[in-house]
Coordinates of C-alpha atoms and ligand atoms in Angstrom, one line a residue:
X25 CA 0.1 0.1 0.1
X26 CA 2.8 2.3 0.8
X27 CA 4.7 1.8 -2.3
X28 CA 1.6 2.0 -4.3
X29 CA 0.8 5.4 -2.7
X30 CA 4.1 7.0 -3.3
X31 CA 4.4 6.0 -6.9
X32 CA 0.8 7.3 -7.4
X33 CA 0.3 9.8 -10.0
X34 CA -2.4 12.3 -9.0
X35 CA -5.0 12.8 -11.7
X36 CA -6.2 16.3 -13.0
X37 CA -7.7 14.6 -16.0
X38 CA -11.4 14.9 -16.5
X39 CA -12.2 11.5 -15.4
X40 CA -11.6 9.4 -13.5
X41 CA -10.5 12.0 -11.2
X42 CA -8.4 11.7 -7.9
X43 CA -10.4 9.6 -5.2
X44 CA -9.8 10.7 -1.5
X45 CA -8.4 8.3 1.2
X46 CA -11.7 8.9 3.2
X47 CA -13.7 7.9 0.1
X48 CA -11.7 4.8 -0.4
X49 CA -12.1 3.8 3.4
X50 CA -15.9 4.1 3.0
X51 CA -15.5 2.0 -0.4
X52 CA -14.0 -0.8 1.8
X53 CA -16.7 -1.0 4.2
X54 CA -17.4 -4.7 5.1
X55 CA -19.8 -6.4 2.8
X56 CA -23.7 -6.6 3.3
X57 CA -26.2 -8.8 1.3
X58 CA -28.1 -6.7 -1.3
X59 CA -31.4 -8.3 -0.4
X60 CA -31.2 -7.8 3.4
X61 CA -32.2 -4.8 5.4
X62 CA -28.7 -3.5 5.8
X63 CA -28.5 -2.8 2.2
X64 CA -32.3 -1.5 2.2
X65 CA -31.3 1.0 5.0
X66 CA -28.0 2.0 3.1
X67 CA -30.1 2.5 -0.1
X68 CA -32.9 4.5 1.7
X69 CA -30.3 6.6 3.4
X70 CA -28.9 8.0 0.4
X71 CA -32.2 8.7 -1.5
X72 CA -33.1 12.0 0.0
X73 CA -29.5 13.3 -0.3
X74 CA -29.5 12.3 -4.2
X75 CA -32.9 14.0 -4.7
X76 CA -31.8 17.2 -2.8
X77 CA -28.7 17.4 -5.0
X78 CA -30.5 16.8 -8.2
X79 CA -33.4 19.1 -7.1
X80 CA -35.8 16.4 -7.8
X81 CA -38.8 14.5 -6.3
X82 CA -38.3 11.8 -8.8
X83 CA -36.6 8.5 -7.9
X84 CA -32.8 8.4 -8.2
X85 CA -31.5 4.9 -9.4
X86 CA -28.2 3.4 -9.1
X87 CA -26.9 1.4 -12.2
X88 CA -23.8 -0.8 -11.6
X89 CA -22.3 0.4 -14.9
X90 CA -20.5 3.3 -16.3
X91 CA -22.4 6.1 -17.8
X92 CA -22.8 4.7 -21.1
X93 CA -24.8 1.8 -19.7
X94 CA -27.6 4.3 -18.7
X95 CA -27.0 6.6 -21.7
X96 CA -27.9 3.4 -24.0
X97 CA -30.7 2.4 -21.6
X98 CA -32.3 5.7 -21.8
X99 CA -32.9 5.7 -25.6
X100 CA -33.9 2.1 -25.5
X101 CA -36.4 2.7 -22.9
X102 CA -38.1 6.0 -24.2
X103 CA -38.2 5.7 -28.0
X104 CA -41.4 3.7 -29.4
X105 CA -40.9 1.7 -32.5
X106 CA -41.6 4.0 -35.6
X107 CA -40.7 7.1 -33.8
X108 CA -37.6 9.0 -33.9
X109 CA -34.7 10.2 -31.6
X110 CA -33.0 13.6 -31.9
X111 CA -29.3 13.7 -30.7
X112 CA -27.4 16.9 -30.1
X113 CA -23.8 16.5 -31.3
X114 CA -21.1 18.9 -30.2
X115 CA -18.2 16.8 -29.2
X116 CA -16.8 13.2 -28.7
X117 CA -19.3 12.0 -26.2
X118 CA -22.2 13.5 -27.8
X119 CA -21.3 12.4 -31.2
X120 CA -21.0 9.0 -30.0
X121 CA -24.4 8.9 -28.5
X122 CA -25.8 9.2 -32.1
X123 CA -23.8 6.0 -33.2
X124 CA -25.1 4.2 -30.1
X125 CA -28.7 5.0 -31.1
X126 CA -28.1 4.0 -34.6
X127 CA -26.5 0.6 -33.5
X128 CA -29.6 0.0 -31.4
X129 CA -31.6 0.3 -34.6
X130 CA -33.2 3.5 -33.7
X131 CA -34.2 6.2 -36.2
X132 CA -32.0 8.9 -35.2
X133 CA -31.5 12.4 -36.5
X134 CA -28.9 14.9 -35.5
X135 CA -28.5 18.5 -34.6
X136 CA -24.8 19.0 -35.0
X137 CA -22.2 21.8 -34.3
X138 CA -18.3 22.0 -34.7
X139 CA -16.4 21.0 -31.8
X140 CA -15.9 23.9 -29.4
X141 CA -19.5 25.4 -30.0
X142 CA -22.4 24.8 -27.9
X143 CA -25.9 23.3 -28.6
X144 CA -28.4 26.3 -28.7
X145 CA -32.0 26.0 -28.2
X146 CA -33.2 27.4 -31.6
X147 CA -31.4 24.6 -33.4
X148 CA -33.3 22.0 -31.5
X149 CA -36.7 23.9 -31.9
X150 CA -36.3 23.9 -35.7
X151 CA -35.8 20.2 -35.8
X152 CA -38.7 19.2 -33.4
X153 CA -41.2 21.2 -35.1
X154 CA -41.0 18.7 -38.0
X155 CA -42.5 16.2 -35.4
X156 CA -42.2 12.6 -34.6
X157 CA -39.5 12.7 -32.1
X158 CA -39.9 10.7 -29.0
X159 CA -36.7 12.0 -27.2
X160 CA -33.7 14.1 -27.2
X161 CA -30.4 13.4 -26.0
X162 CA -28.3 16.3 -24.8
X163 CA -24.9 16.4 -23.1
X164 CA -24.8 19.3 -20.6
X165 CA -21.1 19.3 -20.1
X166 CA -19.2 18.0 -23.2
X167 CA -16.1 16.7 -21.6
X168 CA -14.1 16.4 -24.9
X169 CA -14.3 20.2 -25.7
X170 CA -15.0 21.8 -22.4
X171 CA -18.3 23.2 -23.5
X172 CA -21.2 23.7 -21.2
X173 CA -24.4 24.1 -23.4
X174 CA -27.3 26.1 -22.0
X175 CA -29.3 23.5 -20.3
X176 CA -32.1 25.7 -19.1
X177 CA -32.8 27.3 -22.5
X178 CA -32.8 23.8 -24.2
X179 CA -35.0 22.2 -21.6
X180 CA -37.5 25.2 -22.0
X181 CA -37.7 24.5 -25.8
X182 CA -38.2 20.7 -25.4
X183 CA -40.9 21.2 -22.9
X184 CA -43.0 23.0 -25.6
X185 CA -43.2 19.5 -27.3
X186 CA -45.3 17.3 -24.9
X187 CA -44.3 14.0 -26.7
X188 CA -40.7 14.7 -26.6
X189 CA -38.5 13.5 -23.6
X190 CA -35.3 15.1 -22.7
X191 CA -32.4 12.8 -21.8
X192 CA -29.6 14.8 -20.2
X193 CA -26.1 13.6 -19.6
X194 CA -24.4 15.4 -16.9
X195 CA -21.7 13.2 -16.3
X196 CA -19.0 15.6 -15.7
X197 CA -21.2 18.4 -14.2
X198 CA -23.5 16.7 -11.9
X199 CA -22.7 17.9 -8.2
X200 CA -20.4 20.6 -9.6
X201 CA -23.0 22.8 -11.0
X202 CA -26.5 23.4 -9.8
X203 CA -28.9 21.4 -12.1
X204 CA -32.4 21.6 -11.0
X205 CA -34.1 18.5 -12.6
X206 CA -37.7 19.2 -11.7
X207 CA -37.8 22.8 -12.4
X208 CA -36.3 22.3 -15.8
X209 CA -38.5 19.3 -16.6
X210 CA -35.7 16.8 -17.2
X211 CA -37.0 13.3 -17.9
X212 CA -33.6 11.5 -17.5
X213 CA -30.7 12.9 -15.7
X214 CA -27.7 10.9 -15.4
X215 CA -24.0 10.7 -14.2
X216 CA -21.3 8.3 -13.8
X217 CA -19.5 8.7 -10.4
X218 CA -16.0 8.9 -11.5
X219 CA -16.0 12.5 -12.3
X220 CA -17.4 15.4 -10.3
X221 CA -18.5 13.0 -7.6
X222 CA -14.8 11.8 -7.4
X223 CA -15.7 8.2 -6.5
X224 CA -14.1 5.3 -8.3
X225 CA -15.6 4.5 -11.8
X226 CA -18.4 1.9 -12.1
X227 CA -21.6 3.3 -10.9
X228 CA -24.0 5.7 -12.5
X229 CA -26.9 7.6 -10.7
X230 CA -29.9 8.5 -12.8
X231 CA -33.0 10.3 -11.9
X232 CA -36.3 9.5 -14.1
X233 CA -39.6 11.4 -14.5
X234 CA -43.1 9.8 -14.0
X235 CA -43.7 10.8 -17.7
X236 CA -40.6 8.9 -18.7
X237 CA -41.7 5.9 -16.8
X238 CA -45.2 5.9 -18.3
X239 CA -43.4 6.0 -21.8
X240 CA -41.1 3.1 -20.9
X241 CA -44.2 1.0 -20.2
X242 CA -45.1 1.3 -23.8
X243 CA -41.8 0.5 -25.3
X244 CA -41.3 -3.1 -26.1
X245 CA -37.9 -5.0 -25.9
X246 CA -36.3 -2.9 -23.2
X247 CA -34.3 -5.9 -22.0
X248 CA -33.6 -6.6 -18.5
X249 CA -30.4 -5.1 -17.1
X250 CA -31.3 -1.7 -18.0
X251 CA -35.0 -1.7 -17.8
X252 CA -36.4 1.3 -16.1
X253 CA -39.5 -0.5 -15.0
X254 CA -37.4 -2.9 -13.1
X255 CA -35.4 -0.2 -11.4
X256 CA -38.6 1.4 -10.3
X257 CA -40.1 -2.0 -9.0
X258 CA -36.9 -2.7 -7.0
X259 CA -36.5 1.0 -5.9
X260 CA -39.9 0.7 -4.2
X261 CA -38.2 -1.9 -1.9
X262 CA -35.0 0.1 -1.5
X263 CA -33.1 -2.3 -3.8
X264 CA -31.7 -2.5 -7.3
X265 CA -32.7 -4.9 -10.0
X266 CA -29.5 -7.1 -9.8
X267 CA -26.5 -7.1 -7.4
X268 CA -25.1 -3.6 -7.3
X269 CA -21.6 -2.5 -6.6
X270 CA -22.2 -2.2 -2.8
X271 CA -18.8 -0.8 -2.1
X272 CA -19.8 2.3 -4.5
X273 CA -23.0 2.8 -2.6
X274 CA -21.0 3.0 0.7
X275 CA -18.6 5.5 -0.9
X276 CA -21.5 7.6 -2.3
X277 CA -23.1 7.7 1.1
X278 CA -19.8 8.9 2.5
X279 CA -19.7 11.5 -0.5
X280 CA -23.2 12.9 0.1
X281 CA -22.3 13.5 3.8
X282 CA -19.3 15.5 2.6
X283 CA -21.3 17.3 0.1
X284 CA -24.1 18.6 2.5
X285 CA -21.4 19.2 5.2
X286 CA -19.9 21.7 2.7
X287 CA -23.2 22.9 1.5
X288 CA -24.5 22.9 -2.0
X289 CA -24.3 26.5 -2.6
X290 CA -20.7 26.5 -1.5
X291 CA -19.7 23.6 -3.4
X292 CA -21.1 25.0 -6.6
X293 CA -19.2 28.4 -5.8
X294 CA -15.9 26.5 -5.1
X295 CA -16.2 24.9 -8.7
X296 CA -16.8 28.3 -10.1
X297 CA -13.8 29.6 -8.4
X298 CA -11.6 27.1 -9.5
X299 CA -12.8 27.5 -13.1
X300 CA -12.2 31.3 -13.1
X301 CA -8.6 30.7 -11.7
X302 CA -7.8 28.3 -14.4
X303 CA -9.2 30.3 -17.2
X304 CA -7.3 33.4 -15.9
X305 CA -4.0 31.6 -15.6
X306 CA -4.4 30.1 -19.3
X307 CA -5.1 33.7 -20.7
X308 CA -2.3 35.2 -18.8
X309 CA 0.1 32.6 -20.1
X310 CA -0.8 33.4 -23.8
X311 CA -3.3 30.4 -24.2
X312 CA -7.0 30.7 -25.2
X313 CA -10.0 28.9 -24.1
X314 CA -11.1 26.4 -26.7
X315 CA -14.9 26.8 -26.2
X316 CA -17.0 29.6 -27.8
X317 CA -16.7 32.5 -25.1
X318 CA -19.5 32.4 -22.6
X319 CA -19.8 28.5 -23.0
X320 CA -16.7 27.4 -21.0
X321 CA -17.4 24.5 -18.7
X322 CA -17.3 25.2 -14.8
X323 CA -15.8 21.7 -13.9
X324 CA -13.0 21.3 -16.4
X325 CA -11.0 23.8 -18.8
X326 CA -10.3 22.7 -22.3
X327 CA -7.5 25.2 -23.3
X328 CA -6.4 25.9 -26.9
X329 CA -2.7 25.6 -27.3
X330 CA -2.2 28.9 -28.9
X331 CA 1.4 28.9 -28.0
X332 CA 2.0 25.8 -29.8
X333 CA 3.9 24.2 -26.9
X334 CA 4.6 20.4 -27.1
X335 CA 1.9 19.4 -24.7
X336 CA 2.7 15.7 -24.6
X337 CA 6.5 16.5 -23.4
X338 CA 5.0 19.2 -21.0
X339 CA 2.8 16.6 -19.3
X340 CA 5.6 14.3 -19.1
X341 CA 7.8 16.8 -17.2
X342 CA 4.8 17.4 -14.9
X343 CA 4.4 13.9 -13.9
X344 CA 8.1 13.2 -13.4
X345 CA 8.6 16.4 -11.5
X346 CA 5.4 16.9 -9.5
X347 CA 3.7 13.5 -9.5
X348 CA 0.5 14.4 -11.4
X349 CA -1.0 14.6 -14.9
X350 CA -3.3 16.9 -16.8
X351 CA -4.9 15.7 -20.1
X352 CA -3.4 16.1 -23.5
X353 CA -6.5 16.7 -25.5
X354 CA -9.2 14.3 -26.5
X355 CA -9.1 12.6 -30.0
X356 CA -8.7 14.8 -32.8
X357 CA -7.9 17.7 -30.2
X358 CA -4.8 16.0 -28.9
X359 CA -1.9 18.5 -28.7
X360 CA -4.2 21.2 -30.2
X361 CA -5.8 21.6 -26.8
X362 CA -5.1 20.4 -23.2
X363 CA -7.6 19.9 -20.4
X364 CA -7.3 20.5 -16.7
X365 CA -10.1 18.8 -14.6
X366 CA -11.0 21.2 -11.4
X367 CA -13.9 19.1 -9.9
X368 CA -14.7 16.6 -7.1
X369 CA -12.5 17.2 -4.1
X370 CA -10.2 19.7 -5.7
X371 CA -10.2 23.1 -4.1
X372 CA -8.8 26.6 -5.1
X373 CA -5.5 25.7 -3.1
X374 CA -4.9 22.5 -4.9
X375 CA -5.7 24.2 -8.2
X376 CA -3.4 27.1 -7.4
X377 CA -0.6 24.4 -6.6
X378 CA -1.3 22.8 -9.9
X379 CA -1.2 25.9 -12.0
X380 CA 2.3 26.5 -10.3
X381 CA 3.5 23.2 -11.3
X382 CA 2.2 23.9 -14.8
X383 CA 4.3 27.1 -14.8
X384 CA 7.3 25.3 -13.4
X385 CA 7.2 22.7 -16.3
X386 CA 6.0 24.8 -19.0
X387 CA 9.1 25.4 -20.6
X388 CA 12.3 23.1 -20.8
X389 CA 14.4 23.9 -17.9
Ligands
PLP414 C1 -17.0 10.3 -19.3 C2 -18.2 10.8 -20.0 C3 -19.2 9.7 -20.6 C4 -18.8 8.2 -20.4 O1 -18.7 7.8 -19.3 P1 -18.3 6.4 -19.1 O2 -18.2 6.3 -17.6 O3 -17.0 6.0 -19.8 O4 -19.3 5.4 -19.5 C5 -20.2 10.2 -21.1 N1 -20.6 11.4 -21.3 C6 -19.7 12.4 -20.9 C7 -20.1 13.9 -20.8 C8 -18.4 11.9 -20.0 O5 -17.9 13.1 -19.8

């Protein structure tokens, strides 16, 4: 353990992020059976916290899968045969959601913008007016480009179409940014735990509206593992359909205690402070933000490499000298951008330290 720890490279990449000792201790709580009262009590004990965090009265389900499991589940549960799905594409994850829809045999159409640009409500409105859409997939915080699209405005537009459900991926923003699921009328709101929650990867939390539940009942071939109706039936008994990653649920309970000890508003404010510090640092050093101005993510900064530094070599020096890493750019943005995650347990102090280390390793010394 000591050796493993001393050689550990701290993660400032946008997922998985660094997991605290405290969280790991909770993760290693002795096991309980998933059909007994210990688990039911555990499940029940985190429900109100999750609902408070998501500003919802809807059940918040726990899926033992990465986020993609529930991203695929949502479109399979909510789109009826002969009806269409509208996918909003603005980066690697949202682009792939369209491919996943097609591979599930769904009639998917797209609203697509260049990487670095946000999805705007008018684009969606124009498409939905043509009719026939059962659902929209929308990524709040496109982690590959660091763009945060305007969720509230998009939700307001989708809500004008009563047949169309809104599926929101907030994988890298949930718990770092205020998202009022019920006030916005979101039908599915999902996130994996390895990003802003700072838990290990492997669990996804998702809230589902009653309207979406009603829809799911009318959709055939939902399968079993990701069937929303199965989740609801088990939820009523404070259980999950199959054996969950119980360790994650212990860790999530511990994390929710921390979140409410800090206070939601303070937590959101902390993320905003870290984002502002990072953006200011990038500009002062002659870089630029990759996202269109006004749409920069609050939980990670995707920085355009305007100075044309050798990003890979920089990160290598950072790793060797300071034992941590940032991300060198996603897919086709590799080297053209770099990404700094400032979510989860990071604080203005740890980010200030990181920015100092980035300065120290920026040029060959
Ligand atoms: C990381 C990420 C995903 C994929 O999560 P997995 O845990 O790999 O399934 C999906 N969407 C967004 C926005 C992400 O950041």
